[in-house]
Coordinates of C-alpha atoms and ligand atoms in Angstrom, one line a residue:
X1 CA 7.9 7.8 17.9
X2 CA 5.3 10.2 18.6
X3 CA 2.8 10.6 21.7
X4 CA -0.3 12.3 22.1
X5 CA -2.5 11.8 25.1
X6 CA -4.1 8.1 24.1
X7 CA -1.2 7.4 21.3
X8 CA 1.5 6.2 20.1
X9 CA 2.5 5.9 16.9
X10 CA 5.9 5.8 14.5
X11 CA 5.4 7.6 11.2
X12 CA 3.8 6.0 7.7
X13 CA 6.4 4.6 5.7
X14 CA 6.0 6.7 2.4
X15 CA 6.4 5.3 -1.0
X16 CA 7.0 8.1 -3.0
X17 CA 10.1 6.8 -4.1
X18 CA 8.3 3.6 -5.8
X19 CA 5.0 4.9 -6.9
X20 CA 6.1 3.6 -10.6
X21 CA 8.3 0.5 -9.6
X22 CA 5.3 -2.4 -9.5
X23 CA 7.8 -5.1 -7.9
X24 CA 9.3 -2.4 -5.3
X25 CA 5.4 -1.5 -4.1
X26 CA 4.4 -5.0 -3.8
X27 CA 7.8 -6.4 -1.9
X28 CA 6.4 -3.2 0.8
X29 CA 3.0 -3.8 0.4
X30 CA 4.3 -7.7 2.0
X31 CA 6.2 -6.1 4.6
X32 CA 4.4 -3.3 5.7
X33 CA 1.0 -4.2 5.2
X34 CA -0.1 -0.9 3.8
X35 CA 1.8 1.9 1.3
X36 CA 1.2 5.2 1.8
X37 CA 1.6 8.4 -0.9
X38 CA 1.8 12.0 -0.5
X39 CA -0.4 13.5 -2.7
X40 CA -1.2 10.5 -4.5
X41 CA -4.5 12.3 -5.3
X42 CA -5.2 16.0 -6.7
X43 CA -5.7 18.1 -3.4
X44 CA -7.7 20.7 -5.5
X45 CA -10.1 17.9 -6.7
X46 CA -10.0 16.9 -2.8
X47 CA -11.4 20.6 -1.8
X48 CA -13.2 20.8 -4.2
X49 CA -15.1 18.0 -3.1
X50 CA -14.5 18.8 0.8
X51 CA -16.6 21.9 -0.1
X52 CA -19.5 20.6 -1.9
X53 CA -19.7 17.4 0.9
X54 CA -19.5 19.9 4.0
X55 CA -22.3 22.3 2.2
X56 CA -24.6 19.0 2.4
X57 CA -24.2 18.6 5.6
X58 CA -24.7 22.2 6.2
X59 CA -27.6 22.4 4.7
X60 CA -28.5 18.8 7.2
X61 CA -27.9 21.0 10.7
X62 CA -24.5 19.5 11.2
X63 CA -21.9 23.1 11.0
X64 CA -22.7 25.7 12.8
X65 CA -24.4 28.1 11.0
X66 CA -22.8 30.6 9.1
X67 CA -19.4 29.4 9.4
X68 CA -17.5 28.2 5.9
X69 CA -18.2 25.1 5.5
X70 CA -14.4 24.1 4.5
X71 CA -13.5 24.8 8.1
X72 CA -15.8 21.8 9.0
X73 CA -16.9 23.6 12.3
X74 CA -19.8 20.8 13.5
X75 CA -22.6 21.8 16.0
X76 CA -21.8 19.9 18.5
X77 CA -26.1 19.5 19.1
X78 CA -26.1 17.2 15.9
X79 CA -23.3 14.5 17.0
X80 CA -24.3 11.0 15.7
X81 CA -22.7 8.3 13.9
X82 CA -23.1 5.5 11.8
X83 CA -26.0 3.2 12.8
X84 CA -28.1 6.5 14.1
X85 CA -31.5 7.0 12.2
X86 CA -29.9 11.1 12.5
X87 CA -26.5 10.1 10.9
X88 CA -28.2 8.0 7.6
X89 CA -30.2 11.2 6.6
X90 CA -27.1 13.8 6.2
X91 CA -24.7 10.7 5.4
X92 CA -27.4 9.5 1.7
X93 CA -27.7 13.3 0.7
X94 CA -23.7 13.2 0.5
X95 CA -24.3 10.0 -1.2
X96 CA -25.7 11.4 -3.8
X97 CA -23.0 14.1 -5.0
X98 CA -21.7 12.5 -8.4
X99 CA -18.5 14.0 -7.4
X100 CA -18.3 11.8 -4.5
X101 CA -18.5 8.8 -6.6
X102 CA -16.4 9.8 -9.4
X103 CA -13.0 10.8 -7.6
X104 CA -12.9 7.2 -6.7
X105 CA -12.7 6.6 -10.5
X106 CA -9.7 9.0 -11.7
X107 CA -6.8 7.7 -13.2
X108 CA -4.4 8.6 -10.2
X109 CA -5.9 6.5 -7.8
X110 CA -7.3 3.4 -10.1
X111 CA -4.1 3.2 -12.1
X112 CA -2.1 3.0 -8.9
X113 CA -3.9 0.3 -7.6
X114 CA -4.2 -1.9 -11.1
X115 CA 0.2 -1.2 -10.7
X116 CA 0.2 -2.9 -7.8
X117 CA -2.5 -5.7 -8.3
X118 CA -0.9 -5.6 -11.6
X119 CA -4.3 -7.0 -13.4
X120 CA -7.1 -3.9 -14.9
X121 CA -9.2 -3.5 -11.5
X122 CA -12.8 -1.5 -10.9
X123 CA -13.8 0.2 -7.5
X124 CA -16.8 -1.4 -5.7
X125 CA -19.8 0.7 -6.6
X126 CA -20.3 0.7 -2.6
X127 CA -18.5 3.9 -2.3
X128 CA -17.6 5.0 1.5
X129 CA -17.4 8.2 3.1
X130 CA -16.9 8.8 6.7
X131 CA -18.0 11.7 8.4
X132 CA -17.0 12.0 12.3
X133 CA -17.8 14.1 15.0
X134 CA -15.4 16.0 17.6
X135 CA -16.1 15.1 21.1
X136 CA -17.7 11.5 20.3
X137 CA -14.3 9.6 20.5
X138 CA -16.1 6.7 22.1
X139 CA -17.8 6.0 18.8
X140 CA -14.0 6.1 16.8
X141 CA -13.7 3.3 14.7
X142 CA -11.6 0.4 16.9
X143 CA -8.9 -1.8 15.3
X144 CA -9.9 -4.3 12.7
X145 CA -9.5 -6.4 9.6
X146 CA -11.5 -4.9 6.5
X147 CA -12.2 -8.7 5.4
X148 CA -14.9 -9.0 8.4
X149 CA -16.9 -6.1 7.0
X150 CA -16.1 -6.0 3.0
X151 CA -15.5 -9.9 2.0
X152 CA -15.3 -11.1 -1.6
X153 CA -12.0 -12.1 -2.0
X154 CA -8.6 -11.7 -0.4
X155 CA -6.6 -9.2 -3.5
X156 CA -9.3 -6.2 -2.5
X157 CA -7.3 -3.5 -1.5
X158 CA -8.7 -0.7 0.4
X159 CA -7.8 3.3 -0.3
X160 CA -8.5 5.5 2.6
X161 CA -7.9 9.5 2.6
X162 CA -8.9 12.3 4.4
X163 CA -10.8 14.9 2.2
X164 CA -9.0 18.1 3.2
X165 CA -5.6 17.9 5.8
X166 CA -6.1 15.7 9.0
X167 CA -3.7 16.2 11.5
X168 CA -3.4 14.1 14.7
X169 CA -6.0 15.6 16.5
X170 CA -8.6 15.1 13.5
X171 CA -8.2 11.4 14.0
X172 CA -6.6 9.9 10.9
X173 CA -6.2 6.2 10.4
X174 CA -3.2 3.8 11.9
X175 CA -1.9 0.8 10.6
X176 CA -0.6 -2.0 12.4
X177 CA 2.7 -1.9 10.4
X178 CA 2.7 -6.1 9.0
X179 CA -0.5 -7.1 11.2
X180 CA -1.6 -8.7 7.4
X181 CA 1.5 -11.2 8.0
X182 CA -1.0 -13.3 10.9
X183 CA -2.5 -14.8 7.4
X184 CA -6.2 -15.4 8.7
X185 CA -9.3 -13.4 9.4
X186 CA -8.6 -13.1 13.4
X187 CA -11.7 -13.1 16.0
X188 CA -13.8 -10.0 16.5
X189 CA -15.7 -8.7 19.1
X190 CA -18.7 -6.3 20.3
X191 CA -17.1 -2.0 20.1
X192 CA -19.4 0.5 20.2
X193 CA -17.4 2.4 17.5
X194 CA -17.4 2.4 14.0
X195 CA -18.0 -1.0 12.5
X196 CA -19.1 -2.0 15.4
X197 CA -16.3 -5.0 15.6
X198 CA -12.6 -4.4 17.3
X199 CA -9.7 -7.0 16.7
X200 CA -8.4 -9.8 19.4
X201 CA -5.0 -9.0 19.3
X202 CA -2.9 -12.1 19.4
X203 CA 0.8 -12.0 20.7
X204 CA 2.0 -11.3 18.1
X205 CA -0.1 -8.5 17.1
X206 CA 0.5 -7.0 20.0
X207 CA 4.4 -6.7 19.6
X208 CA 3.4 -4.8 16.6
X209 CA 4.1 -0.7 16.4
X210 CA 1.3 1.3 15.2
X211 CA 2.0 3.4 12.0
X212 CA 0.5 7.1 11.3
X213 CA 0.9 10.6 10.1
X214 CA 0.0 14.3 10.3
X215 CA -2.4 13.3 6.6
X216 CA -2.3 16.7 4.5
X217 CA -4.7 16.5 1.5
X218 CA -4.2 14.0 -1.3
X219 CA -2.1 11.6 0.9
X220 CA -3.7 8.5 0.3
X221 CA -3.2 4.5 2.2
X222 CA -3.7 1.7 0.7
X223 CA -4.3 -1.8 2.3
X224 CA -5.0 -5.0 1.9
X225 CA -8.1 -6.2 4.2
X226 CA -6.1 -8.8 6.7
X227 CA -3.8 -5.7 8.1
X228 CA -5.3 -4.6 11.0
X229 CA -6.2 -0.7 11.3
X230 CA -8.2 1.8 13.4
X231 CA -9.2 5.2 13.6
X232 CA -7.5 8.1 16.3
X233 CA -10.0 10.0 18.3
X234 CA -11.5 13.5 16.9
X235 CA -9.9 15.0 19.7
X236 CA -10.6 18.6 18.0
X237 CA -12.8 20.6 19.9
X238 CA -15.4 21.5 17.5
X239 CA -14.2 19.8 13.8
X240 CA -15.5 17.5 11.9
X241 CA -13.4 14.7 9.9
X242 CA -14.2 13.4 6.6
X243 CA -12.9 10.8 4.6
X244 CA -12.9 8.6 1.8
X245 CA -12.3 4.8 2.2
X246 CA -13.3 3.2 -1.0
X247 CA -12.6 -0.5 -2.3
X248 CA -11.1 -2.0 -5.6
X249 CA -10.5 -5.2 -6.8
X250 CA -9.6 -7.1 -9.6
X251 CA -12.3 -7.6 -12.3
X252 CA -13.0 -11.2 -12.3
X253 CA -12.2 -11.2 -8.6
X254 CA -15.8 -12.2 -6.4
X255 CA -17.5 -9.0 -4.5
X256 CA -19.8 -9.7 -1.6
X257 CA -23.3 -8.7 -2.4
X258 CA -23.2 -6.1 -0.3
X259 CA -20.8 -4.0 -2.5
X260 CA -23.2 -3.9 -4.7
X261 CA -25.4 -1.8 -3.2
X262 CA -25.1 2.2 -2.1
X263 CA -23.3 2.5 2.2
X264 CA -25.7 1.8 4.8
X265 CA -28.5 1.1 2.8
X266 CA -29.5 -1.7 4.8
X267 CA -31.0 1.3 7.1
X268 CA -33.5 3.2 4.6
X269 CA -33.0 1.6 1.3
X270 CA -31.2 4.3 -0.8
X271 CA -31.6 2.5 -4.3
X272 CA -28.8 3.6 -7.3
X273 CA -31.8 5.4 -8.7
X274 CA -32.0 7.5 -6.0
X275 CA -28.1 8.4 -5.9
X276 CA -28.1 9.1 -9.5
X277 CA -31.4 11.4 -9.8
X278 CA -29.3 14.6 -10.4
X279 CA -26.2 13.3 -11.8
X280 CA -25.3 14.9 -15.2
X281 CA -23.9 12.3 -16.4
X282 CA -24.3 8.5 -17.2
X283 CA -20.6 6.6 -17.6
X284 CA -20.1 5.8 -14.1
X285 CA -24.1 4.7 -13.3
X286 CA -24.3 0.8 -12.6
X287 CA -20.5 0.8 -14.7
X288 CA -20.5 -2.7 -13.1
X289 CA -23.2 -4.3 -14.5
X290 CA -20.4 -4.5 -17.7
X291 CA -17.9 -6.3 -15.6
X292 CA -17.9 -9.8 -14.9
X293 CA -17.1 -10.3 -11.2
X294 CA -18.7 -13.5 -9.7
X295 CA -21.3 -12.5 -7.1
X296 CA -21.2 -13.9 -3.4
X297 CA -23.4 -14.1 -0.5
X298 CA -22.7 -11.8 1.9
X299 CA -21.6 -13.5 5.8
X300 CA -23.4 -11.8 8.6
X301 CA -21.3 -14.1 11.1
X302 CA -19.6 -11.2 12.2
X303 CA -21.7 -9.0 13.1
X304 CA -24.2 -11.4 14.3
X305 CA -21.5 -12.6 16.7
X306 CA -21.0 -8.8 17.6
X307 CA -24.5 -8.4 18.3
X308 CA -24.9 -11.7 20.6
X309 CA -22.3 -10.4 22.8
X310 CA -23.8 -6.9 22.6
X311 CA -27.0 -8.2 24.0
X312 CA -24.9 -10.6 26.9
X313 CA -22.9 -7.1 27.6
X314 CA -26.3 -5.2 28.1
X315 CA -27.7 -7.7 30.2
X316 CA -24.9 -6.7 32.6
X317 CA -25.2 -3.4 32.3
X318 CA -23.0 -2.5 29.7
X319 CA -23.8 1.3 28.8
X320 CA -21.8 1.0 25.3
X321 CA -24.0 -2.4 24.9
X322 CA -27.2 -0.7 26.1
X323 CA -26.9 2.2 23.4
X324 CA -25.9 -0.3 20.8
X325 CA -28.9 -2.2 21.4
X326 CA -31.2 1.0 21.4
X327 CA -30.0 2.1 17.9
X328 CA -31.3 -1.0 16.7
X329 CA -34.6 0.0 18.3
X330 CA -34.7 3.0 17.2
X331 CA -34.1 2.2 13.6
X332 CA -36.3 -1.1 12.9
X333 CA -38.2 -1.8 16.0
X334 CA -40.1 -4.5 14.0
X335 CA -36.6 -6.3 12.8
X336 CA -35.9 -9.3 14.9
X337 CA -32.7 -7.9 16.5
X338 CA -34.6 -4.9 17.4
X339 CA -37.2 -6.8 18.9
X340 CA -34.2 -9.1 21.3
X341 CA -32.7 -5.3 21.6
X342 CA -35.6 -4.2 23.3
X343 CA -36.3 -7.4 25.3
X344 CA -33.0 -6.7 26.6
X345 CA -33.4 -2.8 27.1
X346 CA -36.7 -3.3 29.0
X347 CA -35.2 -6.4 31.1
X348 CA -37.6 -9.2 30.4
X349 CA -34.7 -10.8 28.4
Ligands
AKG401 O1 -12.1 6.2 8.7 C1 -12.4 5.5 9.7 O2 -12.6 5.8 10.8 C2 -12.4 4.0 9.4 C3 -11.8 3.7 8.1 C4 -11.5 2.2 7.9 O3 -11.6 1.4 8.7 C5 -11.1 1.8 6.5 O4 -10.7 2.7 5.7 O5 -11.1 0.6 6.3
FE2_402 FE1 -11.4 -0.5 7.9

């Protein structure tokens, strides 16, 4: 078992050992709720892509200036996060490197995941990078179920790894070692962190241990989207995280709409066209549009649920509610949550 300040956590299981034994990685995969690989992925392909991501944001205000940007060294002035107006801008200019898309793609990672699902499978063109500030920890992504935000189907498995090593202190993902076992999508309620939706814990959930690891570069999870997971704080003083968490499913299988369409482009409308204006190459643009995956309508219940009791939580003063709300403002005043936001904020609500 190992403690930090806010944690504690016993060590990944790591399934080294079974990365070519499809029955051996499913019976875990049942028990564990997650399998996890050292250096599943090429770590130079990693920092290679580490450099050219962290050289975007650069170039967006986000390092300190001058400093490498593999080191990651964040000005602490440009801290935002997902749902910021600030955060979208740097976040779609990563979005566009065609290396960012195409390591979800290589053989390595795809081939592991069609062994385990053991039918041919396709990552969701909705490609997912996340890119977290030091000293922000209230805005660390809280514990949930992927199913609330991704949908589609239950087989989707979900792939997350740092880009680059992320120790402890970086704030790495934990599992909920067997949390998948409750079966069912469980309540969710209003967080201010990432997602913006954090797990209610039933009792047996909460006998549950939670399952981490110092992640060096190339370790890879993978996880099905009932277990329950969260982020650790960016406890660093001054560096930023980044990581990949990228979906893949079954061709044939149903994807949410949503999928379909480039991270967070609900908030500016980033088309595909914009993402691929520079690529040098064509194989991988709109490679789903060959696949046959039944198409289904996305479910805002979620969030919408999220968002009522964000608006009750403001009422009362709530100052994670209160800044919730304000993004909203800030981003679409004209949109009809922005408007109940900003009843809210202004107290005629
Ligand atoms: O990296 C994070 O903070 C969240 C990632 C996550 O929830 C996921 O990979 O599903
Ligand atoms: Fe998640």
């Amino acid at each position: 078992m190992q403690t930090t300040a806010e944690q504690q956590w016993t060590e990944l299981r790591v399934s080294d050992d079974a990365r070519d034994d499809a029955e051996e990685l499913r019976r875990r995969l049942a028990v564990d709720g997650y399998l996890f690989f050292k250096r599943l992925q090429d770590p130079d392909r990693l920092r290679a892509l580490r450099r050219e991501m962290l050289t975007v944001m650069q170039g967006g205000g986000w390092l300190v200036k001058g400093t490498d940007p593999m080191d990651g060294i964040a000005d602490l002035d440009a801290r935002c996060t997902e749902g910021d107006v600030e955060y979208t801008t740097v976040y779609h200019e990563v979005y566009k490197l065609e290396s960012f898309h195409r390591i979800a793609h290589e053989p390595e990672i795809l081939g592991m995941v069609e062994r385990i699902l053991g039918r041919p499978a396709m990552p969701h063109p909705q490609k997912i990078a996340r890119l977290w500030f030091p000293q922000y920890t209230e805005h660390t992504t809280p514990a949930h179920q992927d199913f609330v935000h991704f949908q589609g189907n239950f087989q989707t498995l979900t792939c997350w790894a740092p880009v680059g090593d992320c120790p402890r202190e970086l704030g790495g993902l934990a599992m909920l070692a067997g949390s998948h076992r409750t079966e069912k999508v469980l309540d969710h309620h209003f967080s201010l962190g990432a997602g913006a939706l954090d797990v209610e814990m039933g009792k047996e959930e909460r006998k549950r241990a939670w399952h981490s690891t110092d992640y060096e570069c190339g370790d890879t999870l993978i996880f099905p989207p009932l277990t329950i997971h969260k982020a650790l704080p960016n406890v660093t003083e001054d560096r930023l995280r980044v990581s990949l968490d990228n979906r893949y499913q079954a061709i044939g299988d149903p994807i949410a709409e949503h999928m379909l369409l480039p991270h967070l482009n609900i908030f500016n409308e980033l088309t595909w066209e914009d993402v691929y204006r520079d690529w040098e190459s064509e194989d991988l643009q709109y490679y789903w549009r060959k696949l046959e995956n039944p198409v289904v309508p996305r479910d805002m219940s979620y969030l919408d649920r999220g968002f009522e009791e964000a608006v009750e939580q403001a009422k009362a003063g709530d100052p994670h509610a209160r800044h919730y709300l304000a993004r909203f403002v800030k981003r679409d005043p004209e949109s009809e949550q922005a408007r109940a936001a900003a009843r809210v904020l202004e107290g005629d609500d």
